[in-house]
């Protein structure tokens, strides 16, 4: 019997088509291939993700990516021990493209298949690079979700609090739209903010006075809109390039830094309540790891402020933060015992159960 296992991870839940081949051996996980087609350039002109267009682009890219994965890793499809694919949550059409690819491969090669929860996979990606023990408190901050989880083990994710309106990534992207930075804008705001003064402008922190781990970003977005309406000349100060500071752009840098600072402060404030709830409701021990994952966890200000407050905070490596196949293959590795030999039974669940607000209110 061979002492290592091969996992193929397939991710198509939103606008990234990504695949990874991961080998699990006694040395831990090793990524043999990791590839991605982003649709940012295509979706830019729509100002966000259009599900139908995203699905069509997944369909167009999947065959090339699959071919590239097996050729680059020098692995044949029949050598794969498990296929892991995102089934929940996501956009209906995009999810179907990945799941049907996985089902076809699995049926053809008689490979067991693991249904992956995309949200859990974002946080569990921490195991790709860090030795983290359960339980941990996970903060998922992505383009679609902002949720504090008490993670008791690989099978027990408990919601401690979540956003009641926009996700953290949406706050960056919608803010970026108002600032005429295009889509997505999180990484650009991050870059521009590094040249700005975060204390220059005051922005509101949603649900500041409610003693719970709920987040809200819609008021922040409105405040930015009001700011720009009152001072439209700020948009003329947008720099022509994003690498080095431009003299005329200081107000714009300060605005990006102040806006980003409000998001970072909101997360830090609500982390305090999330910890309290974990202790009261889940008997969390005195010390436990804090893990941040999801696309927004790439943000340098959020990383820095969490590190300052929680010295032991752990961050998913940036390349595994935004949607990617490696986190899906990794989840497959952690849940291999849940694999089904009947891929035709696999269902997708676009909404997931997180829409159910009673979970966290
Ligand atoms: O995890 P992800 O790929 O998408 C979902 O699963 O929803 O995250 C994408 C989000 C986008 O909103 C993008 O603007 C944001 O992550 N993002 C960032 C940064 N890099 C990506 N936000 C803030 N700072 C960054 N450096
Ligand atoms: Zn995601």
mmCIF file of C-alpha atoms and ligand atoms in Angstrom:
data_model
loop_
_atom_site.group_PDB
_atom_site.id
_atom_site.type_symbol
_atom_site.label_atom_id
_atom_site.label_comp_id
_atom_site.label_asym_id
_atom_site.label_seq_id
_atom_site.Cartn_x
_atom_site.Cartn_y
_atom_site.Cartn_z
ATOM 1 C CA UNK A 1 0.000 0.000 0.000
ATOM 2 C CA UNK A 2 1.384 3.419 -0.884
ATOM 3 C CA UNK A 3 2.020 5.693 2.076
ATOM 4 C CA UNK A 4 0.999 8.943 0.424
ATOM 5 C CA UNK A 5 -2.345 10.099 -0.975
ATOM 6 C CA UNK A 6 -3.111 12.441 -3.846
ATOM 7 C CA UNK A 7 -5.952 14.981 -3.719
ATOM 8 C CA UNK A 8 -7.361 17.039 -6.581
ATOM 9 C CA UNK A 9 -9.094 20.238 -5.426
ATOM 10 C CA UNK A 10 -11.562 22.070 -7.668
ATOM 11 C CA UNK A 11 -12.891 25.548 -6.861
ATOM 12 C CA UNK A 12 -15.494 27.380 -8.971
ATOM 13 C CA UNK A 13 -17.909 28.849 -6.417
ATOM 14 C CA UNK A 14 -17.600 32.475 -7.566
ATOM 15 C CA UNK A 15 -15.326 34.073 -10.166
ATOM 16 C CA UNK A 16 -12.061 32.144 -9.738
ATOM 17 C CA UNK A 17 -11.517 28.850 -11.539
ATOM 18 C CA UNK A 18 -8.811 27.150 -9.531
ATOM 19 C CA UNK A 19 -7.345 23.685 -9.158
ATOM 20 C CA UNK A 20 -4.656 22.095 -7.057
ATOM 21 C CA UNK A 21 -3.043 18.701 -6.723
ATOM 22 C CA UNK A 22 -1.868 18.020 -3.215
ATOM 23 C CA UNK A 23 0.134 15.102 -1.894
ATOM 24 C CA UNK A 24 -0.383 14.082 1.729
ATOM 25 C CA UNK A 25 2.451 12.062 3.179
ATOM 26 C CA UNK A 26 4.086 11.586 6.565
ATOM 27 C CA UNK A 27 5.829 14.958 5.957
ATOM 28 C CA UNK A 28 2.462 16.737 5.740
ATOM 29 C CA UNK A 29 0.748 18.387 2.769
ATOM 30 C CA UNK A 30 2.769 19.176 -0.336
ATOM 31 C CA UNK A 31 1.299 21.132 -3.232
ATOM 32 C CA UNK A 32 2.313 19.616 -6.564
ATOM 33 C CA UNK A 33 0.219 21.975 -8.660
ATOM 34 C CA UNK A 34 -1.761 25.128 -8.017
ATOM 35 C CA UNK A 35 -3.359 27.053 -10.875
ATOM 36 C CA UNK A 36 -5.985 29.748 -11.182
ATOM 37 C CA UNK A 37 -7.879 31.704 -13.806
ATOM 38 C CA UNK A 38 -9.313 34.873 -12.312
ATOM 39 C CA UNK A 39 -12.043 36.732 -14.153
ATOM 40 C CA UNK A 40 -11.279 40.158 -12.757
ATOM 41 C CA UNK A 41 -10.383 41.643 -16.127
ATOM 42 C CA UNK A 42 -13.558 40.264 -17.709
ATOM 43 C CA UNK A 43 -15.811 41.264 -14.814
ATOM 44 C CA UNK A 44 -14.302 44.732 -14.407
ATOM 45 C CA UNK A 45 -16.567 46.187 -17.051
ATOM 46 C CA UNK A 46 -19.629 44.904 -15.183
ATOM 47 C CA UNK A 47 -18.430 46.317 -11.859
ATOM 48 C CA UNK A 48 -18.785 42.958 -10.077
ATOM 49 C CA UNK A 49 -19.612 39.295 -10.531
ATOM 50 C CA UNK A 50 -22.373 38.405 -13.016
ATOM 51 C CA UNK A 51 -23.212 34.754 -12.169
ATOM 52 C CA UNK A 52 -24.103 33.701 -15.711
ATOM 53 C CA UNK A 53 -20.925 35.199 -17.178
ATOM 54 C CA UNK A 54 -18.800 33.744 -14.384
ATOM 55 C CA UNK A 55 -20.270 30.269 -15.028
ATOM 56 C CA UNK A 56 -19.592 30.481 -18.762
ATOM 57 C CA UNK A 57 -15.997 31.476 -18.092
ATOM 58 C CA UNK A 58 -15.509 28.566 -15.685
ATOM 59 C CA UNK A 59 -16.757 26.237 -18.411
ATOM 60 C CA UNK A 60 -14.319 27.735 -20.887
ATOM 61 C CA UNK A 61 -11.331 27.488 -18.538
ATOM 62 C CA UNK A 62 -11.812 24.170 -16.738
ATOM 63 C CA UNK A 63 -10.471 21.876 -19.517
ATOM 64 C CA UNK A 64 -7.265 23.926 -19.941
ATOM 65 C CA UNK A 65 -6.705 24.078 -16.205
ATOM 66 C CA UNK A 66 -7.274 20.334 -15.760
ATOM 67 C CA UNK A 67 -4.857 19.574 -18.555
ATOM 68 C CA UNK A 68 -2.294 21.962 -17.079
ATOM 69 C CA UNK A 69 -2.714 20.422 -13.598
ATOM 70 C CA UNK A 70 -2.064 16.837 -14.669
ATOM 71 C CA UNK A 71 0.701 17.740 -17.131
ATOM 72 C CA UNK A 72 2.577 20.048 -14.731
ATOM 73 C CA UNK A 73 2.309 17.686 -11.748
ATOM 74 C CA UNK A 74 3.142 14.675 -13.961
ATOM 75 C CA UNK A 75 0.178 12.835 -12.476
ATOM 76 C CA UNK A 76 -2.476 10.963 -14.414
ATOM 77 C CA UNK A 77 -6.139 11.405 -13.379
ATOM 78 C CA UNK A 78 -6.415 7.767 -12.356
ATOM 79 C CA UNK A 79 -3.633 8.231 -9.769
ATOM 80 C CA UNK A 80 -5.770 10.719 -7.816
ATOM 81 C CA UNK A 81 -7.032 9.121 -4.568
ATOM 82 C CA UNK A 82 -9.674 11.754 -3.724
ATOM 83 C CA UNK A 83 -11.379 14.581 -5.559
ATOM 84 C CA UNK A 84 -12.486 17.543 -3.446
ATOM 85 C CA UNK A 85 -14.901 20.077 -4.864
ATOM 86 C CA UNK A 86 -16.745 23.102 -3.487
ATOM 87 C CA UNK A 87 -20.452 22.300 -3.187
ATOM 88 C CA UNK A 88 -21.557 24.980 -0.698
ATOM 89 C CA UNK A 89 -22.070 27.970 -0.664
ATOM 90 C CA UNK A 90 -21.607 29.946 -3.879
ATOM 91 C CA UNK A 91 -23.266 31.001 -7.096
ATOM 92 C CA UNK A 92 -25.490 28.350 -8.603
ATOM 93 C CA UNK A 93 -24.098 28.264 -12.154
ATOM 94 C CA UNK A 94 -20.428 28.524 -11.127
ATOM 95 C CA UNK A 95 -20.849 25.794 -8.474
ATOM 96 C CA UNK A 96 -22.466 23.471 -11.024
ATOM 97 C CA UNK A 97 -19.543 23.769 -13.433
ATOM 98 C CA UNK A 98 -17.020 22.604 -10.839
ATOM 99 C CA UNK A 99 -19.227 19.916 -9.346
ATOM 100 C CA UNK A 100 -20.101 18.411 -12.709
ATOM 101 C CA UNK A 101 -16.428 18.338 -13.686
ATOM 102 C CA UNK A 102 -15.623 16.581 -10.421
ATOM 103 C CA UNK A 103 -18.496 14.119 -10.818
ATOM 104 C CA UNK A 104 -17.450 13.206 -14.344
ATOM 105 C CA UNK A 105 -13.831 12.601 -13.343
ATOM 106 C CA UNK A 106 -14.904 10.660 -10.259
ATOM 107 C CA UNK A 107 -17.336 8.420 -12.143
ATOM 108 C CA UNK A 108 -14.878 7.764 -14.925
ATOM 109 C CA UNK A 109 -11.937 6.901 -12.660
ATOM 110 C CA UNK A 110 -13.950 5.526 -9.719
ATOM 111 C CA UNK A 111 -12.456 8.140 -7.407
ATOM 112 C CA UNK A 112 -14.152 8.962 -4.092
ATOM 113 C CA UNK A 113 -15.286 12.546 -3.833
ATOM 114 C CA UNK A 114 -15.360 14.996 -0.906
ATOM 115 C CA UNK A 115 -18.017 17.728 -0.842
ATOM 116 C CA UNK A 116 -16.359 20.906 0.397
ATOM 117 C CA UNK A 117 -17.805 23.769 2.391
ATOM 118 C CA UNK A 118 -16.030 26.762 0.897
ATOM 119 C CA UNK A 119 -16.250 28.861 4.078
ATOM 120 C CA UNK A 120 -14.715 26.231 6.305
ATOM 121 C CA UNK A 121 -12.072 25.563 3.644
ATOM 122 C CA UNK A 122 -10.983 29.229 3.782
ATOM 123 C CA UNK A 123 -10.134 28.935 7.483
ATOM 124 C CA UNK A 124 -8.809 25.394 7.417
ATOM 125 C CA UNK A 125 -6.278 26.545 4.790
ATOM 126 C CA UNK A 126 -4.242 27.582 7.834
ATOM 127 C CA UNK A 127 -3.220 23.902 8.153
ATOM 128 C CA UNK A 128 -1.365 24.172 4.825
ATOM 129 C CA UNK A 129 1.377 26.208 6.464
ATOM 130 C CA UNK A 130 0.890 26.274 10.258
ATOM 131 C CA UNK A 131 0.573 23.694 12.984
ATOM 132 C CA UNK A 132 -2.736 24.727 14.546
ATOM 133 C CA UNK A 133 -4.624 22.689 17.070
ATOM 134 C CA UNK A 134 -8.385 22.761 17.663
ATOM 135 C CA UNK A 135 -10.289 24.490 19.075
ATOM 136 C CA UNK A 136 -9.576 27.852 17.464
ATOM 137 C CA UNK A 137 -11.468 31.065 16.857
ATOM 138 C CA UNK A 138 -11.634 31.722 13.131
ATOM 139 C CA UNK A 139 -12.472 35.016 11.483
ATOM 140 C CA UNK A 140 -13.477 34.534 7.866
ATOM 141 C CA UNK A 141 -13.372 37.789 5.916
ATOM 142 C CA UNK A 142 -13.988 37.430 2.206
ATOM 143 C CA UNK A 143 -15.857 38.988 -0.693
ATOM 144 C CA UNK A 144 -19.064 37.203 0.268
ATOM 145 C CA UNK A 145 -18.819 36.563 4.017
ATOM 146 C CA UNK A 146 -17.660 37.973 7.328
ATOM 147 C CA UNK A 147 -18.146 35.430 10.097
ATOM 148 C CA UNK A 148 -16.583 34.663 13.476
ATOM 149 C CA UNK A 149 -16.493 30.895 13.992
ATOM 150 C CA UNK A 150 -15.717 28.853 17.053
ATOM 151 C CA UNK A 151 -14.040 25.847 15.436
ATOM 152 C CA UNK A 152 -14.140 22.923 17.866
ATOM 153 C CA UNK A 153 -12.759 20.449 15.356
ATOM 154 C CA UNK A 154 -12.759 19.803 11.605
ATOM 155 C CA UNK A 155 -16.449 18.878 11.811
ATOM 156 C CA UNK A 156 -17.751 21.486 14.214
ATOM 157 C CA UNK A 157 -17.947 25.118 13.093
ATOM 158 C CA UNK A 158 -20.121 27.323 15.315
ATOM 159 C CA UNK A 159 -21.112 30.821 14.273
ATOM 160 C CA UNK A 160 -20.357 33.435 16.951
ATOM 161 C CA UNK A 161 -21.360 36.441 14.890
ATOM 162 C CA UNK A 162 -21.582 37.635 11.342
ATOM 163 C CA UNK A 163 -22.286 40.663 9.189
ATOM 164 C CA UNK A 164 -25.899 41.739 9.015
ATOM 165 C CA UNK A 165 -25.457 43.445 5.631
ATOM 166 C CA UNK A 166 -22.339 43.753 3.462
ATOM 167 C CA UNK A 167 -19.382 41.412 3.782
ATOM 168 C CA UNK A 168 -16.030 42.901 4.633
ATOM 169 C CA UNK A 169 -14.778 42.386 1.061
ATOM 170 C CA UNK A 170 -17.894 44.116 -0.256
ATOM 171 C CA UNK A 171 -17.093 47.092 1.959
ATOM 172 C CA UNK A 172 -13.711 47.276 0.212
ATOM 173 C CA UNK A 173 -15.109 46.638 -3.275
ATOM 174 C CA UNK A 174 -18.112 48.967 -3.014
ATOM 175 C CA UNK A 175 -15.916 51.611 -1.406
ATOM 176 C CA UNK A 176 -13.482 51.097 -4.274
ATOM 177 C CA UNK A 177 -16.277 51.641 -6.761
ATOM 178 C CA UNK A 178 -17.145 54.973 -5.123
ATOM 179 C CA UNK A 179 -13.459 55.864 -5.242
ATOM 180 C CA UNK A 180 -13.411 54.892 -8.939
ATOM 181 C CA UNK A 181 -10.772 52.237 -8.389
ATOM 182 C CA UNK A 182 -12.479 49.480 -10.406
ATOM 183 C CA UNK A 183 -13.269 45.938 -9.270
ATOM 184 C CA UNK A 184 -12.119 44.303 -7.052
ATOM 185 C CA UNK A 185 -10.554 47.113 -5.072
ATOM 186 C CA UNK A 186 -9.436 45.621 -1.746
ATOM 187 C CA UNK A 187 -5.794 45.194 -2.724
ATOM 188 C CA UNK A 188 -5.669 48.724 -4.223
ATOM 189 C CA UNK A 189 -7.176 50.403 -1.162
ATOM 190 C CA UNK A 190 -4.635 48.441 0.887
ATOM 191 C CA UNK A 191 -1.786 49.761 -1.270
ATOM 192 C CA UNK A 192 -2.965 53.376 -1.382
ATOM 193 C CA UNK A 193 -3.702 53.386 2.346
ATOM 194 C CA UNK A 194 -0.050 52.623 3.056
ATOM 195 C CA UNK A 195 0.756 56.143 1.874
ATOM 196 C CA UNK A 196 -2.008 57.783 3.905
ATOM 197 C CA UNK A 197 -2.864 58.997 7.385
ATOM 198 C CA UNK A 198 -5.508 56.677 8.878
ATOM 199 C CA UNK A 199 -6.524 59.242 11.523
ATOM 200 C CA UNK A 200 -7.248 62.064 9.081
ATOM 201 C CA UNK A 201 -10.969 61.365 8.507
ATOM 202 C CA UNK A 202 -13.509 59.862 10.894
ATOM 203 C CA UNK A 203 -15.652 56.986 9.599
ATOM 204 C CA UNK A 204 -18.381 55.158 11.535
ATOM 205 C CA UNK A 205 -18.034 51.686 13.023
ATOM 206 C CA UNK A 206 -21.203 49.688 12.449
ATOM 207 C CA UNK A 207 -23.030 48.283 15.510
ATOM 208 C CA UNK A 208 -20.360 49.849 17.700
ATOM 209 C CA UNK A 209 -22.515 49.931 20.801
ATOM 210 C CA UNK A 210 -24.119 46.505 20.512
ATOM 211 C CA UNK A 211 -22.347 44.036 22.745
ATOM 212 C CA UNK A 212 -22.200 41.160 20.268
ATOM 213 C CA UNK A 213 -20.073 39.862 17.410
ATOM 214 C CA UNK A 214 -22.329 41.143 14.643
ATOM 215 C CA UNK A 215 -20.752 43.360 12.010
ATOM 216 C CA UNK A 216 -22.285 45.983 9.734
ATOM 217 C CA UNK A 217 -20.591 47.815 6.875
ATOM 218 C CA UNK A 218 -23.460 49.459 5.001
ATOM 219 C CA UNK A 219 -23.291 52.680 7.085
ATOM 220 C CA UNK A 220 -19.579 52.957 6.383
ATOM 221 C CA UNK A 221 -20.205 52.744 2.654
ATOM 222 C CA UNK A 222 -22.911 55.440 2.908
ATOM 223 C CA UNK A 223 -20.535 57.639 4.897
ATOM 224 C CA UNK A 224 -17.976 57.341 2.105
ATOM 225 C CA UNK A 225 -20.618 58.190 -0.490
ATOM 226 C CA UNK A 226 -21.645 61.270 1.533
ATOM 227 C CA UNK A 227 -18.007 62.277 1.914
ATOM 228 C CA UNK A 228 -17.413 62.088 -1.847
ATOM 229 C CA UNK A 229 -20.652 63.929 -2.618
ATOM 230 C CA UNK A 230 -19.607 66.712 -0.262
ATOM 231 C CA UNK A 231 -16.041 66.851 -1.595
ATOM 232 C CA UNK A 232 -16.148 65.546 -5.180
ATOM 233 C CA UNK A 233 -12.767 67.132 -5.937
ATOM 234 C CA UNK A 234 -11.184 64.283 -3.907
ATOM 235 C CA UNK A 235 -11.672 62.042 -6.938
ATOM 236 C CA UNK A 236 -9.445 64.288 -9.046
ATOM 237 C CA UNK A 237 -6.672 63.514 -6.559
ATOM 238 C CA UNK A 238 -6.666 59.807 -7.387
ATOM 239 C CA UNK A 239 -3.082 58.899 -8.306
ATOM 240 C CA UNK A 240 -2.278 57.871 -11.862
ATOM 241 C CA UNK A 241 -0.256 54.900 -10.589
ATOM 242 C CA UNK A 242 -0.301 52.949 -7.331
ATOM 243 C CA UNK A 243 3.316 52.150 -6.633
ATOM 244 C CA UNK A 244 4.905 55.378 -5.401
ATOM 245 C CA UNK A 245 3.352 58.356 -3.653
ATOM 246 C CA UNK A 246 2.236 61.293 -5.787
ATOM 247 C CA UNK A 247 2.347 64.759 -4.303
ATOM 248 C CA UNK A 248 -1.157 65.799 -5.301
ATOM 249 C CA UNK A 249 -2.771 62.606 -3.974
ATOM 250 C CA UNK A 250 -2.285 62.929 -0.228
ATOM 251 C CA UNK A 251 -5.985 63.568 0.486
ATOM 252 C CA UNK A 252 -6.906 60.490 -1.537
ATOM 253 C CA UNK A 253 -4.357 58.326 0.293
ATOM 254 C CA UNK A 254 -5.665 59.637 3.630
ATOM 255 C CA UNK A 255 -9.220 58.839 2.601
ATOM 256 C CA UNK A 256 -8.292 55.243 1.672
ATOM 257 C CA UNK A 257 -6.349 54.831 4.919
ATOM 258 C CA UNK A 258 -9.176 56.246 7.071
ATOM 259 C CA UNK A 259 -11.828 54.122 5.362
ATOM 260 C CA UNK A 260 -9.723 50.958 5.722
ATOM 261 C CA UNK A 261 -8.979 51.845 9.330
ATOM 262 C CA UNK A 262 -12.703 51.858 10.156
ATOM 263 C CA UNK A 263 -13.012 48.300 8.764
ATOM 264 C CA UNK A 264 -10.004 47.134 10.715
ATOM 265 C CA UNK A 265 -11.265 48.760 13.936
ATOM 266 C CA UNK A 266 -14.698 47.145 13.506
ATOM 267 C CA UNK A 267 -13.125 43.685 13.178
ATOM 268 C CA UNK A 268 -10.937 44.210 16.232
ATOM 269 C CA UNK A 269 -13.832 45.512 18.312
ATOM 270 C CA UNK A 270 -16.082 42.594 17.386
ATOM 271 C CA UNK A 271 -13.285 40.074 17.925
ATOM 272 C CA UNK A 272 -13.417 41.033 21.614
ATOM 273 C CA UNK A 273 -17.087 40.081 21.747
ATOM 274 C CA UNK A 274 -16.504 36.921 19.705
ATOM 275 C CA UNK A 275 -13.950 35.789 22.302
ATOM 276 C CA UNK A 276 -16.417 36.558 25.093
ATOM 277 C CA UNK A 277 -19.186 34.577 23.380
ATOM 278 C CA UNK A 278 -16.811 31.652 22.740
ATOM 279 C CA UNK A 279 -16.065 31.564 26.467
ATOM 280 C CA UNK A 280 -19.659 31.937 27.636
ATOM 281 C CA UNK A 281 -21.371 29.733 25.085
ATOM 282 C CA UNK A 282 -18.718 27.180 24.150
ATOM 283 C CA UNK A 283 -16.587 27.032 27.304
ATOM 284 C CA UNK A 284 -13.524 28.152 25.356
ATOM 285 C CA UNK A 285 -10.316 27.699 27.350
ATOM 286 C CA UNK A 286 -8.266 30.714 28.481
ATOM 287 C CA UNK A 287 -5.892 30.423 25.570
ATOM 288 C CA UNK A 288 -6.681 29.350 22.033
ATOM 289 C CA UNK A 289 -5.422 30.237 18.557
ATOM 290 C CA UNK A 290 -7.010 33.021 16.513
ATOM 291 C CA UNK A 291 -7.019 32.381 12.777
ATOM 292 C CA UNK A 292 -7.852 34.842 9.992
ATOM 293 C CA UNK A 293 -8.664 33.674 6.468
ATOM 294 C CA UNK A 294 -10.489 34.728 3.289
ATOM 295 C CA UNK A 295 -9.464 37.305 0.670
ATOM 296 C CA UNK A 296 -9.588 40.300 3.032
ATOM 297 C CA UNK A 297 -7.161 38.542 5.397
ATOM 298 C CA UNK A 298 -4.476 39.570 2.843
ATOM 299 C CA UNK A 299 -4.963 43.150 4.024
ATOM 300 C CA UNK A 300 -1.780 44.556 5.542
ATOM 301 C CA UNK A 301 -3.505 46.938 7.983
ATOM 302 C CA UNK A 302 -5.806 44.203 9.318
ATOM 303 C CA UNK A 303 -2.847 41.848 9.697
ATOM 304 C CA UNK A 304 -0.810 44.479 11.509
ATOM 305 C CA UNK A 305 -3.558 45.562 13.892
ATOM 306 C CA UNK A 306 -4.501 41.974 14.786
ATOM 307 C CA UNK A 307 -0.837 41.123 15.359
ATOM 308 C CA UNK A 308 -0.521 44.149 17.651
ATOM 309 C CA UNK A 309 -3.549 43.164 19.693
ATOM 310 C CA UNK A 310 -3.221 39.362 19.529
ATOM 311 C CA UNK A 311 0.459 38.521 19.207
ATOM 312 C CA UNK A 312 -0.320 34.856 18.459
ATOM 313 C CA UNK A 313 -2.889 35.552 15.735
ATOM 314 C CA UNK A 314 -2.328 33.355 12.699
ATOM 315 C CA UNK A 315 -3.070 34.313 9.118
ATOM 316 C CA UNK A 316 -3.677 32.075 6.173
ATOM 317 C CA UNK A 317 -0.819 32.615 3.715
ATOM 318 C CA UNK A 318 -1.889 35.297 1.172
ATOM 319 C CA UNK A 319 -1.759 32.923 -1.817
ATOM 320 C CA UNK A 320 -4.292 30.692 -0.013
ATOM 321 C CA UNK A 321 -6.509 33.583 1.170
ATOM 322 C CA UNK A 322 -8.425 34.519 -1.974
ATOM 323 C CA UNK A 323 -10.422 31.701 -3.562
ATOM 324 C CA UNK A 324 -8.114 28.883 -4.559
ATOM 325 C CA UNK A 325 -7.974 25.178 -5.313
ATOM 326 C CA UNK A 326 -5.309 24.408 -2.698
ATOM 327 C CA UNK A 327 -7.673 25.203 0.189
ATOM 328 C CA UNK A 328 -10.223 22.864 -1.399
ATOM 329 C CA UNK A 329 -7.705 20.019 -1.832
ATOM 330 C CA UNK A 330 -6.584 20.657 1.761
ATOM 331 C CA UNK A 331 -10.163 20.376 3.046
ATOM 332 C CA UNK A 332 -10.435 17.105 1.089
ATOM 333 C CA UNK A 333 -7.363 15.837 2.892
ATOM 334 C CA UNK A 334 -8.845 16.724 6.299
ATOM 335 C CA UNK A 335 -12.188 15.108 5.416
ATOM 336 C CA UNK A 336 -11.081 12.098 3.368
ATOM 337 C CA UNK A 337 -13.088 9.858 5.693
ATOM 338 C CA UNK A 338 -16.273 11.650 4.562
ATOM 339 C CA UNK A 339 -15.664 10.956 0.865
ATOM 340 C CA UNK A 340 -18.466 9.297 -1.030
ATOM 341 C CA UNK A 341 -17.908 6.611 -3.670
ATOM 342 C CA UNK A 342 -21.225 7.735 -5.245
ATOM 343 C CA UNK A 343 -20.441 11.066 -6.917
ATOM 344 C CA UNK A 344 -23.761 11.082 -8.749
ATOM 345 C CA UNK A 345 -25.425 11.773 -5.365
ATOM 346 C CA UNK A 346 -23.476 14.987 -4.771
ATOM 347 C CA UNK A 347 -25.736 18.019 -4.383
ATOM 348 C CA UNK A 348 -24.872 21.679 -4.429
ATOM 349 C CA UNK A 349 -26.276 24.164 -1.929
ATOM 350 C CA UNK A 350 -25.833 27.692 -3.248
ATOM 351 C CA UNK A 351 -27.099 29.531 -0.171
ATOM 352 C CA UNK A 352 -25.623 27.402 2.556
ATOM 353 C CA UNK A 353 -27.062 27.555 6.032
ATOM 354 C CA UNK A 354 -25.319 30.818 6.932
ATOM 355 C CA UNK A 355 -28.163 32.788 5.504
ATOM 356 C CA UNK A 356 -30.141 31.600 8.516
ATOM 357 C CA UNK A 357 -29.754 34.603 10.802
ATOM 358 C CA UNK A 358 -30.978 32.811 13.903
ATOM 359 C CA UNK A 359 -27.600 31.084 13.909
ATOM 360 C CA UNK A 360 -25.872 34.175 15.113
ATOM 361 C CA UNK A 361 -28.423 36.609 16.504
HETATM 362 O O1 LIG B 1 -12.005 35.044 -0.486
HETATM 363 P P1 LIG B 1 -12.283 35.787 -1.733
HETATM 364 O O2 LIG B 1 -11.506 35.398 -2.956
HETATM 365 O O3 LIG B 1 -13.791 35.769 -2.138
HETATM 366 C C1 LIG B 1 -14.864 35.126 -1.543
HETATM 367 O O4 LIG B 1 -14.780 33.959 -1.185
HETATM 368 O O5 LIG B 1 -15.865 35.852 -1.403
HETATM 369 O O6 LIG B 1 -12.054 37.314 -1.407
HETATM 370 C C2 LIG B 1 -12.177 38.309 -2.365
HETATM 371 C C3 LIG B 1 -12.233 39.623 -1.635
HETATM 372 C C4 LIG B 1 -12.531 40.814 -2.544
HETATM 373 O O7 LIG B 1 -13.578 41.548 -1.941
HETATM 374 C C5 LIG B 1 -11.232 41.605 -2.524
HETATM 375 O O8 LIG B 1 -11.405 42.999 -2.688
HETATM 376 C C6 LIG B 1 -10.689 41.263 -1.160
HETATM 377 O O9 LIG B 1 -10.971 39.891 -1.006
HETATM 378 N N1 LIG B 1 -9.236 41.491 -1.020
HETATM 379 C C7 LIG B 1 -8.710 42.415 -0.176
HETATM 380 C C8 LIG B 1 -7.316 42.365 -0.344
HETATM 381 N N2 LIG B 1 -7.027 41.390 -1.264
HETATM 382 C C9 LIG B 1 -8.218 40.869 -1.663
HETATM 383 N N3 LIG B 1 -9.314 43.259 0.673
HETATM 384 C C10 LIG B 1 -8.537 44.078 1.391
HETATM 385 N N4 LIG B 1 -7.185 44.094 1.295
HETATM 386 C C11 LIG B 1 -6.521 43.265 0.448
HETATM 387 N N5 LIG B 1 -5.184 43.286 0.366
HETATM 388 ZN ZN1 LIG B 2 -14.058 32.494 -0.875
#
